[in-house]
Every structure is written in C-alpha cells, then in structure tokens.
Amino acid sequence: MLKITDLKVNYGGIEAVKGITFEVPEKSIVTLIGANGAGKSTTLRAISGLVKPGQGNIEFLGEEITGKTPEAIVKRGITLVPEGRKIFPDLTVCENLKIGAYLRKDKLDDDINWVYDLFPRLRERSWQMGGTLSGGEQQMLAVGRALMSRPKVMMMDEPSLGLAPIVVRGIFDIIREINKQGITILLIEQNANMALQTADIGYVMETGRITLTGSGKDLLVNDAVKAAYLGA
Amino acid sequence: MSTKKKLIYTIAALAALFIILTLCEQLLPASSMLFIVLKKGAIYALVAVSMNLVNGFTGLFSLGQAGFMLIGAYTYAIFTIPLKEHAAVYQYFDGGIIQFTVPILVALVMAGLAAAIFAFLIGLPVLRLKSDYLAIATLGFAEIIRAFFQWDAFGPVTNASNLLRKFPTFDTVYFPFIVSGICIAVIVLLINSSYGRAFKAIRDDEIAAEAMGINLAKHKQMSFTISSFFAGIGGALLAMYQTTVQAGAFKSSMTYELLLIVVIGGLGSVSGSVLASFLFIAASEWWLRFLDTDTYIGAFKVPLLGSGFRMVVFSVIIMIVVLFYRQGIMGDKEFSFGAFGDIRRFFRKRFGRKEVTK
C-alpha cells in the first residue's frame, strides 16, 4: 500500500536517513524500531510531507507522493500522530477533533461519535481545553484527532513516550482495535517490546539504515534485537 | 444556554445600547468628553479586534496596524473630498489628479481593500518570518508606508505632508458604532468558523497544524489580509473622527497603544479588546485629564500635577493591570450572558442557602 524506495533525507546538513527501502502492506501494523537518532522520526516526517526527501521514492496506492505538501498527503489518506502528542492546548477536545477533519467538508457528527466510542474519556471531557488533559488522555486525543481525517494509513511517532506502562498498554490495545477496523498502521517506537508484540512486520533502524527485517514475533526472539533493545 | 435565548439577550442588549446612545445624544451637550470616548473607543475597538485576530488568534506577532490604518484613512479621504474643495485642499498640487469622488460607504470598503491589498503583498515575503522578526519587519513596513505617503512625488494624490481635509465626516456616535459593530460581528463569525479554528490551531502548534493538513502559508496570509482589511476601515473611521488626515499622525506609538489594548483586554478575546479599548480611551482622554492641569488649593499649588504627569500615572496604572491580570482582563474567555447566570447562582449559594435547599 505504502512503498518507500531508497529514501534519503538530509536534515540540517546531516544525512539522517541514508537510503531505506520498506513496504507497508494494506491493513497491517508495521513498526520501525531503533534508538534515538536512528532516523525513524525523519522517515515519518518525509512521508507526511513535513520535510522534503533528498532522494528516493514514496509511493502510495500506486501513486507517487514524494515531495508533495502535507495538505495533499493528508487528503490522500495518510495522517501523522506527531511525536509528543502535540495536541492544541487552548482548543477544546471537540475543537481538536474538528481540526483533525479540517480538509473534509462533509458532516462530522458520526466520526466524532466514533472517536468518542473508542475513547469514552474524551466524551466526558469534550468541553475541556486540550491542555488540561493528562498525558494519556492527550495521546488518546492525538490519535482521535488523526482518525478524524478518515485515514487509510495512520503513522504514529512514539505513542508511548512519557506514559505510564498501564496507559501504554491501553494505547496499544486501541492501536490493535483501530487496525481491526481496517486502518493500516505505521508505528515507530523505542518501546521495542510493546511495538514488536503488536506489529505484523518489524524493521530495525540504525543510524539511518534498516539493518533487520522480520515479522514482529521473529524479531522479539532475535538475539541482536534482544541485546540492543529489549535489555535481555 | 440555548441559542434562541442567546439571540433574544443579544437583541435586548443591542436595543439597550441604542437607547443609551440616544439618551446620551439627546441629553448631553455635544462637547461632552463622553462622546469623544464613545466615538474613538468604538473605532479603536474595531482596530484592536482586527489586531487580535492576527496576534491573539493566529499567534502572529505583527506590528503593522498603524500602517494599514494610514492606508485606509488616506484611501477614504482621497476618494471622498468633494471636487469643489480640491483646489483648496491640494493647493500646492494643482487640485490633485484624482478628479472624482465615490459615496462614503464605497470609500470605506475601498479603504479596507486598499489596506488588504498592501497587506497581501507585504505578507508574501514577511509572513515566512517568525515571532520577533515578523514584528520588526511589519513595524518597518508601517514606517516605510508613512514616509511614502509624505513624499512630494506622490503629492498630487496624497497631498504630500500637507493635511487632507474637508471630506465627509460623522457627527453622531451612531455611525462609528454601527460600522465597527458590523465589522466586529464579521470577525467574530470568522473566528467561530472552521477557518478561525485553523487559525487557533496554528497559534497553538504550527507543526501539528501542518500535520493535520492545514496550509500554514495560506492561512497566515488570510488572517493577516483580513485583519488589515478591517484595520483599513478603522483607519478610515479615524480619519472621519479627526476630520483631517496627516500621515505623520500614524506613528508606531499608535500601534503600541493598540497592542496595549489587545494585551490588557486579553490576547484571544474579542470582548476583552472591545472593553479594553473603551477603558483605555476613557482613561487616557478623560478620567486622567485633571492630572495634566496645574491645580491650586487656595494659594497652594498641588505638586507634580502639570503637563505630562497624566502619562506617568497612566503608565503606572497599566503596569498594575498587567501585573495583576497576567492574561489581560478577559484572558482568552469571551463575554457571555451565561456568565450572569453563574454569578447569580454563586450569590444564591452563598447568601440564600435556605431558598436553594427548600
């Protein structure tokens, strides 16, 4: 569904991504894991159009989307849940969700209800300012906001960042639930354990390159991955 | 609170305002300071709200407001000075080269459009800048515009550094109230639309807004241009209020006054800007006037009172307001009729417990 070929991205004079190739099949959960500075976030930012790739190809549903604007890419059905959540603190929960659907011109009531059904906590806090939510609730809001654009692919940048383990488990349950409803997920994580347990396919990134590929379960028992990311 | 109830309250409040204004018109002498406050306050309210649209709602630190007001004021004046007065007004420039006039309301819209066109052109390069750099660039443009309008080469149009006068003005307080009211209502509608929501999203977090598919450049440009449109109309109203226009009056200190009003009222609050502009004008033009005059009690001259002391006291008051209301008078809240209900409930809870428990 999403096909990345030989992608290179320069970031402030440094080549952060040095030619990676991978694929995200339809209705799957794919994860990129790796340490800080491996180039995971940069890859997502390049796909979502926030940074221009230096070289390479990004293909979505057979159409080349390399170097298109974020607006065009969101319109085609790829949405990013940014790192650190980045909800809009001075907008209400409901307004945050409506912003997620900014490029759509049709009725939003059904979608808002759908998100509220996924995250009942958000319904209770519909009129609260986004900034007053707890970290976990903010992550729910960030996911809900992304869902409002009715994405085909949802890309998530470190959804577990700074959250308590029990909250992280809840977030991953939601990710699986959303995937079951037919949305493809591209997930990047430092929490390799949770990510690999959830994912169908895993890629390990190191300093701008993909060094290992396999199904989530295989990578979980891979010795190199264990030593580097799982602390075993 | 239901929308129907809200509508009724709003109409009632507007009617009350109209009655109060009419009473003032009928009962008070035309020279009353209250009229100055009402007229200038209404005009400043419009410009402050337009400035709030950019600074408070879109998060762009722009200081070009005086420049856009100047463009509006000149556009209005140039196209409304009656032809028979041209010889007198443009005495150094052979009666000027613009030999036609347009009706007042058309000229008002033209004033807004002229300011908006300038803002659009300036915005193309300048809106790529962030925070302080944007402020400096817009301030610089406002100053350049002021210099250009005083340039001799433009004399046949702008009358160079001479006054433009004898254009149609208003006598009653209704005119500035109605024009400002309509313009502010349009801005409020814009803020409550999905565009307004996008502006606020950009203010809160540019990267997240962009990731949601909001085109940053387009929306910033839109907010900046619309804000300048209304600043232009505000400038035209100010020209009518002052009865003369001279580019030298639109100094950057005017922008600072407006910025002060916006900050005191609350960044991101339309009602705050409106409230603050009336308070600001009242305090600076009226309530503190006595500080500027030498006062004697018997043979004793009250110390400190004298020309210029007003501004000292005024500055201290502003500092106190800013210290105690960090977010401005209204914060980013808006006035609502629901608030009255809250106050009533609060008092009932406090003082009328029996009544509630029964």
PDB file of C-alpha atoms in Angstrom, chain B residues 168-350:
ATOM      1  CA  PRO B 168     -17.349  63.930   4.759  1.00  0.00           C
ATOM      2  CA  THR B 169     -17.293  63.063   8.459  1.00  0.00           C
ATOM      3  CA  PHE B 170     -19.831  61.957  11.069  1.00  0.00           C
ATOM      4  CA  ASP B 171     -21.462  63.944  13.869  1.00  0.00           C
ATOM      5  CA  THR B 172     -23.321  61.356  15.886  1.00  0.00           C
ATOM      6  CA  VAL B 173     -21.991  58.329  17.738  1.00  0.00           C
ATOM      7  CA  TYR B 174     -24.243  56.005  15.734  1.00  0.00           C
ATOM      8  CA  PHE B 175     -22.069  55.862  12.657  1.00  0.00           C
ATOM      9  CA  PRO B 176     -18.828  54.562  14.220  1.00  0.00           C
ATOM     10  CA  PHE B 177     -20.826  52.211  16.457  1.00  0.00           C
ATOM     11  CA  ILE B 178     -22.752  50.687  13.577  1.00  0.00           C
ATOM     12  CA  VAL B 179     -19.756  50.314  11.240  1.00  0.00           C
ATOM     13  CA  SER B 180     -17.495  48.954  13.995  1.00  0.00           C
ATOM     14  CA  GLY B 181     -20.267  46.708  15.257  1.00  0.00           C
ATOM     15  CA  ILE B 182     -20.868  45.150  11.855  1.00  0.00           C
ATOM     16  CA  CYS B 183     -17.139  44.679  11.229  1.00  0.00           C
ATOM     17  CA  ILE B 184     -16.542  43.130  14.654  1.00  0.00           C
ATOM     18  CA  ALA B 185     -19.520  40.820  14.131  1.00  0.00           C
ATOM     19  CA  VAL B 186     -17.987  39.645  10.844  1.00  0.00           C
ATOM     20  CA  ILE B 187     -14.651  38.995  12.585  1.00  0.00           C
ATOM     21  CA  VAL B 188     -16.423  37.027  15.330  1.00  0.00           C
ATOM     22  CA  LEU B 189     -18.206  34.920  12.710  1.00  0.00           C
ATOM     23  CA  LEU B 190     -14.855  34.251  11.052  1.00  0.00           C
ATOM     24  CA  ILE B 191     -13.236  33.262  14.353  1.00  0.00           C
ATOM     25  CA  ASN B 192     -16.054  30.828  15.099  1.00  0.00           C
ATOM     26  CA  SER B 193     -15.886  29.257  11.638  1.00  0.00           C
ATOM     27  CA  SER B 194     -13.625  26.385  10.682  1.00  0.00           C
ATOM     28  CA  TYR B 195     -11.106  28.934   9.391  1.00  0.00           C
ATOM     29  CA  GLY B 196     -10.983  30.511  12.838  1.00  0.00           C
ATOM     30  CA  ARG B 197     -10.376  27.085  14.313  1.00  0.00           C
ATOM     31  CA  ALA B 198      -7.488  26.589  11.905  1.00  0.00           C
ATOM     32  CA  PHE B 199      -6.027  29.980  12.941  1.00  0.00           C
ATOM     33  CA  LYS B 200      -6.143  28.931  16.585  1.00  0.00           C
ATOM     34  CA  ALA B 201      -4.567  25.578  15.735  1.00  0.00           C
ATOM     35  CA  ILE B 202      -1.690  27.398  14.024  1.00  0.00           C
ATOM     36  CA  ARG B 203      -1.311  29.595  17.097  1.00  0.00           C
ATOM     37  CA  ASP B 204      -1.205  26.586  19.417  1.00  0.00           C
ATOM     38  CA  ASP B 205       1.171  24.397  17.432  1.00  0.00           C
ATOM     39  CA  GLU B 206       2.362  25.044  13.891  1.00  0.00           C
ATOM     40  CA  ILE B 207       3.833  21.595  13.305  1.00  0.00           C
ATOM     41  CA  ALA B 208       0.736  19.766  14.491  1.00  0.00           C
ATOM     42  CA  ALA B 209      -1.462  22.089  12.442  1.00  0.00           C
ATOM     43  CA  GLU B 210       0.612  21.375   9.364  1.00  0.00           C
ATOM     44  CA  ALA B 211       0.453  17.648  10.043  1.00  0.00           C
ATOM     45  CA  MET B 212      -3.348  17.935  10.077  1.00  0.00           C
ATOM     46  CA  GLY B 213      -3.182  19.280   6.542  1.00  0.00           C
ATOM     47  CA  ILE B 214      -3.602  22.968   7.336  1.00  0.00           C
ATOM     48  CA  ASN B 215      -1.696  25.039   4.782  1.00  0.00           C
ATOM     49  CA  LEU B 216       0.287  27.363   7.051  1.00  0.00           C
ATOM     50  CA  ALA B 217       1.264  29.973   4.470  1.00  0.00           C
ATOM     51  CA  LYS B 218      -2.267  30.274   3.078  1.00  0.00           C
ATOM     52  CA  HIS B 219      -3.983  30.622   6.448  1.00  0.00           C
ATOM     53  CA  LYS B 220      -1.465  33.076   7.862  1.00  0.00           C
ATOM     54  CA  GLN B 221      -1.818  35.158   4.730  1.00  0.00           C
ATOM     55  CA  MET B 222      -5.596  35.025   5.036  1.00  0.00           C
ATOM     56  CA  SER B 223      -5.630  36.113   8.672  1.00  0.00           C
ATOM     57  CA  PHE B 224      -3.127  38.903   8.019  1.00  0.00           C
ATOM     58  CA  THR B 225      -5.002  40.225   4.989  1.00  0.00           C
ATOM     59  CA  ILE B 226      -8.437  40.124   6.621  1.00  0.00           C
ATOM     60  CA  SER B 227      -7.084  41.808   9.739  1.00  0.00           C
ATOM     61  CA  SER B 228      -5.609  44.575   7.608  1.00  0.00           C
ATOM     62  CA  PHE B 229      -8.882  44.999   5.736  1.00  0.00           C
ATOM     63  CA  PHE B 230     -10.622  45.882   8.980  1.00  0.00           C
ATOM     64  CA  ALA B 231      -7.677  47.987  10.164  1.00  0.00           C
ATOM     65  CA  GLY B 232      -8.103  49.937   6.930  1.00  0.00           C
ATOM     66  CA  ILE B 233     -11.780  50.548   7.659  1.00  0.00           C
ATOM     67  CA  GLY B 234     -10.786  51.525  11.205  1.00  0.00           C
ATOM     68  CA  GLY B 235      -8.293  53.990   9.741  1.00  0.00           C
ATOM     69  CA  ALA B 236     -10.999  55.493   7.550  1.00  0.00           C
ATOM     70  CA  LEU B 237     -13.272  55.892  10.568  1.00  0.00           C
ATOM     71  CA  LEU B 238     -10.433  57.524  12.472  1.00  0.00           C
ATOM     72  CA  ALA B 239      -9.964  59.961   9.598  1.00  0.00           C
ATOM     73  CA  MET B 240     -13.672  60.841   9.799  1.00  0.00           C
ATOM     74  CA  TYR B 241     -13.413  61.273  13.544  1.00  0.00           C
ATOM     75  CA  GLN B 242     -10.369  63.532  13.313  1.00  0.00           C
ATOM     76  CA  THR B 243     -11.813  65.388  10.269  1.00  0.00           C
ATOM     77  CA  THR B 244      -8.286  65.677   8.873  1.00  0.00           C
ATOM     78  CA  VAL B 245      -5.654  63.157   7.817  1.00  0.00           C
ATOM     79  CA  GLN B 246      -1.935  63.542   8.033  1.00  0.00           C
ATOM     80  CA  ALA B 247       0.467  60.641   7.642  1.00  0.00           C
ATOM     81  CA  GLY B 248       2.634  61.891  10.492  1.00  0.00           C
ATOM     82  CA  ALA B 249      -0.109  61.018  12.986  1.00  0.00           C
ATOM     83  CA  PHE B 250       0.057  57.283  12.266  1.00  0.00           C
ATOM     84  CA  LYS B 251       3.222  56.690  14.224  1.00  0.00           C
ATOM     85  CA  SER B 252       4.321  53.391  15.641  1.00  0.00           C
ATOM     86  CA  SER B 253       3.162  54.665  19.032  1.00  0.00           C
ATOM     87  CA  MET B 254      -0.362  54.196  17.708  1.00  0.00           C
ATOM     88  CA  THR B 255       0.411  50.527  17.098  1.00  0.00           C
ATOM     89  CA  TYR B 256       1.769  50.245  20.626  1.00  0.00           C
ATOM     90  CA  GLU B 257      -1.409  51.766  22.043  1.00  0.00           C
ATOM     91  CA  LEU B 258      -3.398  49.166  20.143  1.00  0.00           C
ATOM     92  CA  LEU B 259      -1.092  46.375  21.245  1.00  0.00           C
ATOM     93  CA  LEU B 260      -1.556  47.566  24.817  1.00  0.00           C
ATOM     94  CA  ILE B 261      -5.331  47.458  24.390  1.00  0.00           C
ATOM     95  CA  VAL B 262      -5.158  43.948  22.961  1.00  0.00           C
ATOM     96  CA  VAL B 263      -2.880  42.705  25.736  1.00  0.00           C
ATOM     97  CA  ILE B 264      -4.852  44.384  28.516  1.00  0.00           C
ATOM     98  CA  GLY B 265      -8.107  43.057  27.107  1.00  0.00           C
ATOM     99  CA  GLY B 266      -6.669  39.593  26.722  1.00  0.00           C
ATOM    100  CA  LEU B 267      -4.959  38.010  23.717  1.00  0.00           C
ATOM    101  CA  GLY B 268      -7.573  35.850  22.084  1.00  0.00           C
ATOM    102  CA  SER B 269     -10.637  37.628  23.486  1.00  0.00           C
ATOM    103  CA  VAL B 270     -12.764  39.828  21.252  1.00  0.00           C
ATOM    104  CA  SER B 271     -14.906  41.149  24.087  1.00  0.00           C
ATOM    105  CA  GLY B 272     -11.721  41.844  26.052  1.00  0.00           C
ATOM    106  CA  SER B 273     -10.362  44.004  23.218  1.00  0.00           C
ATOM    107  CA  VAL B 274     -13.623  45.941  22.973  1.00  0.00           C
ATOM    108  CA  LEU B 275     -13.831  46.505  26.721  1.00  0.00           C
ATOM    109  CA  ALA B 276     -10.170  47.464  26.980  1.00  0.00           C
ATOM    110  CA  SER B 277     -10.330  49.971  24.152  1.00  0.00           C
ATOM    111  CA  PHE B 278     -13.176  51.917  25.767  1.00  0.00           C
ATOM    112  CA  LEU B 279     -11.415  51.813  29.141  1.00  0.00           C
ATOM    113  CA  PHE B 280      -8.122  52.817  27.557  1.00  0.00           C
ATOM    114  CA  ILE B 281      -9.574  55.748  25.650  1.00  0.00           C
ATOM    115  CA  ALA B 282     -11.615  56.865  28.660  1.00  0.00           C
ATOM    116  CA  ALA B 283      -8.606  56.742  30.951  1.00  0.00           C
ATOM    117  CA  SER B 284      -6.187  58.433  28.601  1.00  0.00           C
ATOM    118  CA  GLU B 285      -8.530  61.094  27.196  1.00  0.00           C
ATOM    119  CA  TRP B 286     -10.901  61.814  30.025  1.00  0.00           C
ATOM    120  CA  TRP B 287     -10.517  60.433  33.530  1.00  0.00           C
ATOM    121  CA  LEU B 288      -6.885  61.373  33.909  1.00  0.00           C
ATOM    122  CA  ARG B 289      -7.095  64.785  32.224  1.00  0.00           C
ATOM    123  CA  PHE B 290      -7.094  66.609  35.561  1.00  0.00           C
ATOM    124  CA  LEU B 291      -3.555  65.388  36.196  1.00  0.00           C
ATOM    125  CA  ASP B 292      -2.297  67.464  33.306  1.00  0.00           C
ATOM    126  CA  THR B 293      -3.550  70.798  34.597  1.00  0.00           C
ATOM    127  CA  ASP B 294      -1.897  72.900  37.269  1.00  0.00           C
ATOM    128  CA  THR B 295      -4.163  72.784  40.284  1.00  0.00           C
ATOM    129  CA  TYR B 296      -4.260  75.230  43.166  1.00  0.00           C
ATOM    130  CA  ILE B 297      -5.892  74.667  46.506  1.00  0.00           C
ATOM    131  CA  GLY B 298      -6.111  78.212  47.781  1.00  0.00           C
ATOM    132  CA  ALA B 299      -2.615  79.553  47.226  1.00  0.00           C
ATOM    133  CA  PHE B 300      -1.055  76.087  47.430  1.00  0.00           C
ATOM    134  CA  LYS B 301      -0.027  74.544  44.148  1.00  0.00           C
ATOM    135  CA  VAL B 302      -0.523  70.767  44.203  1.00  0.00           C
ATOM    136  CA  PRO B 303       2.900  69.275  43.477  1.00  0.00           C
ATOM    137  CA  LEU B 304       3.608  67.063  40.473  1.00  0.00           C
ATOM    138  CA  LEU B 305       0.356  67.896  38.688  1.00  0.00           C
ATOM    139  CA  GLY B 306       1.131  69.530  35.389  1.00  0.00           C
ATOM    140  CA  SER B 307       1.603  68.890  31.723  1.00  0.00           C
ATOM    141  CA  GLY B 308       2.733  65.323  31.082  1.00  0.00           C
ATOM    142  CA  PHE B 309       2.014  63.908  34.536  1.00  0.00           C
ATOM    143  CA  ARG B 310      -1.044  62.121  33.182  1.00  0.00           C
ATOM    144  CA  MET B 311       1.129  59.779  31.168  1.00  0.00           C
ATOM    145  CA  VAL B 312       3.187  58.911  34.259  1.00  0.00           C
ATOM    146  CA  VAL B 313       0.097  57.891  36.218  1.00  0.00           C
ATOM    147  CA  PHE B 314      -1.318  56.141  33.187  1.00  0.00           C
ATOM    148  CA  SER B 315       1.825  54.049  32.778  1.00  0.00           C
ATOM    149  CA  VAL B 316       1.736  53.056  36.438  1.00  0.00           C
ATOM    150  CA  ILE B 317      -1.925  52.020  36.133  1.00  0.00           C
ATOM    151  CA  ILE B 318      -1.129  49.915  33.074  1.00  0.00           C
ATOM    152  CA  MET B 319       1.748  48.251  34.878  1.00  0.00           C
ATOM    153  CA  ILE B 320      -0.526  47.414  37.796  1.00  0.00           C
ATOM    154  CA  VAL B 321      -3.167  45.997  35.469  1.00  0.00           C
ATOM    155  CA  VAL B 322      -0.601  43.856  33.666  1.00  0.00           C
ATOM    156  CA  LEU B 323       0.887  42.644  36.963  1.00  0.00           C
ATOM    157  CA  PHE B 324      -2.424  41.620  38.479  1.00  0.00           C
ATOM    158  CA  TYR B 325      -4.165  40.405  35.333  1.00  0.00           C
ATOM    159  CA  ARG B 326      -1.428  38.423  33.667  1.00  0.00           C
ATOM    160  CA  GLN B 327      -3.773  37.180  30.966  1.00  0.00           C
ATOM    161  CA  GLY B 328      -5.483  40.534  30.481  1.00  0.00           C
ATOM    162  CA  ILE B 329      -8.896  41.457  31.773  1.00  0.00           C
ATOM    163  CA  MET B 330     -10.690  38.665  29.956  1.00  0.00           C
ATOM    164  CA  GLY B 331      -7.902  36.132  29.400  1.00  0.00           C
ATOM    165  CA  ASP B 332      -8.934  34.201  26.315  1.00  0.00           C
ATOM    166  CA  LYS B 333     -12.511  33.964  27.558  1.00  0.00           C
ATOM    167  CA  GLU B 334     -15.393  35.735  25.918  1.00  0.00           C
ATOM    168  CA  PHE B 335     -18.214  37.684  27.448  1.00  0.00           C
ATOM    169  CA  SER B 336     -21.337  35.577  27.635  1.00  0.00           C
ATOM    170  CA  PHE B 337     -24.798  36.012  29.002  1.00  0.00           C
ATOM    171  CA  GLY B 338     -24.336  32.657  30.691  1.00  0.00           C
ATOM    172  CA  ALA B 339     -21.815  34.314  32.991  1.00  0.00           C
ATOM    173  CA  PHE B 340     -24.609  36.371  34.584  1.00  0.00           C
ATOM    174  CA  GLY B 341     -26.379  33.128  35.434  1.00  0.00           C
ATOM    175  CA  ASP B 342     -23.188  31.815  37.041  1.00  0.00           C
ATOM    176  CA  ILE B 343     -22.862  34.942  39.159  1.00  0.00           C
ATOM    177  CA  ARG B 344     -26.486  34.682  40.258  1.00  0.00           C
ATOM    178  CA  ARG B 345     -26.058  31.032  41.201  1.00  0.00           C
ATOM    179  CA  PHE B 346     -22.881  31.919  43.075  1.00  0.00           C
ATOM    180  CA  PHE B 347     -24.657  34.550  45.178  1.00  0.00           C
ATOM    181  CA  ARG B 348     -27.638  32.339  45.789  1.00  0.00           C
ATOM    182  CA  LYS B 349     -25.378  29.584  47.031  1.00  0.00           C
ATOM    183  CA  ARG B 350     -23.539  31.980  49.271  1.00  0.00           C
TER     184      ARG B 350
END
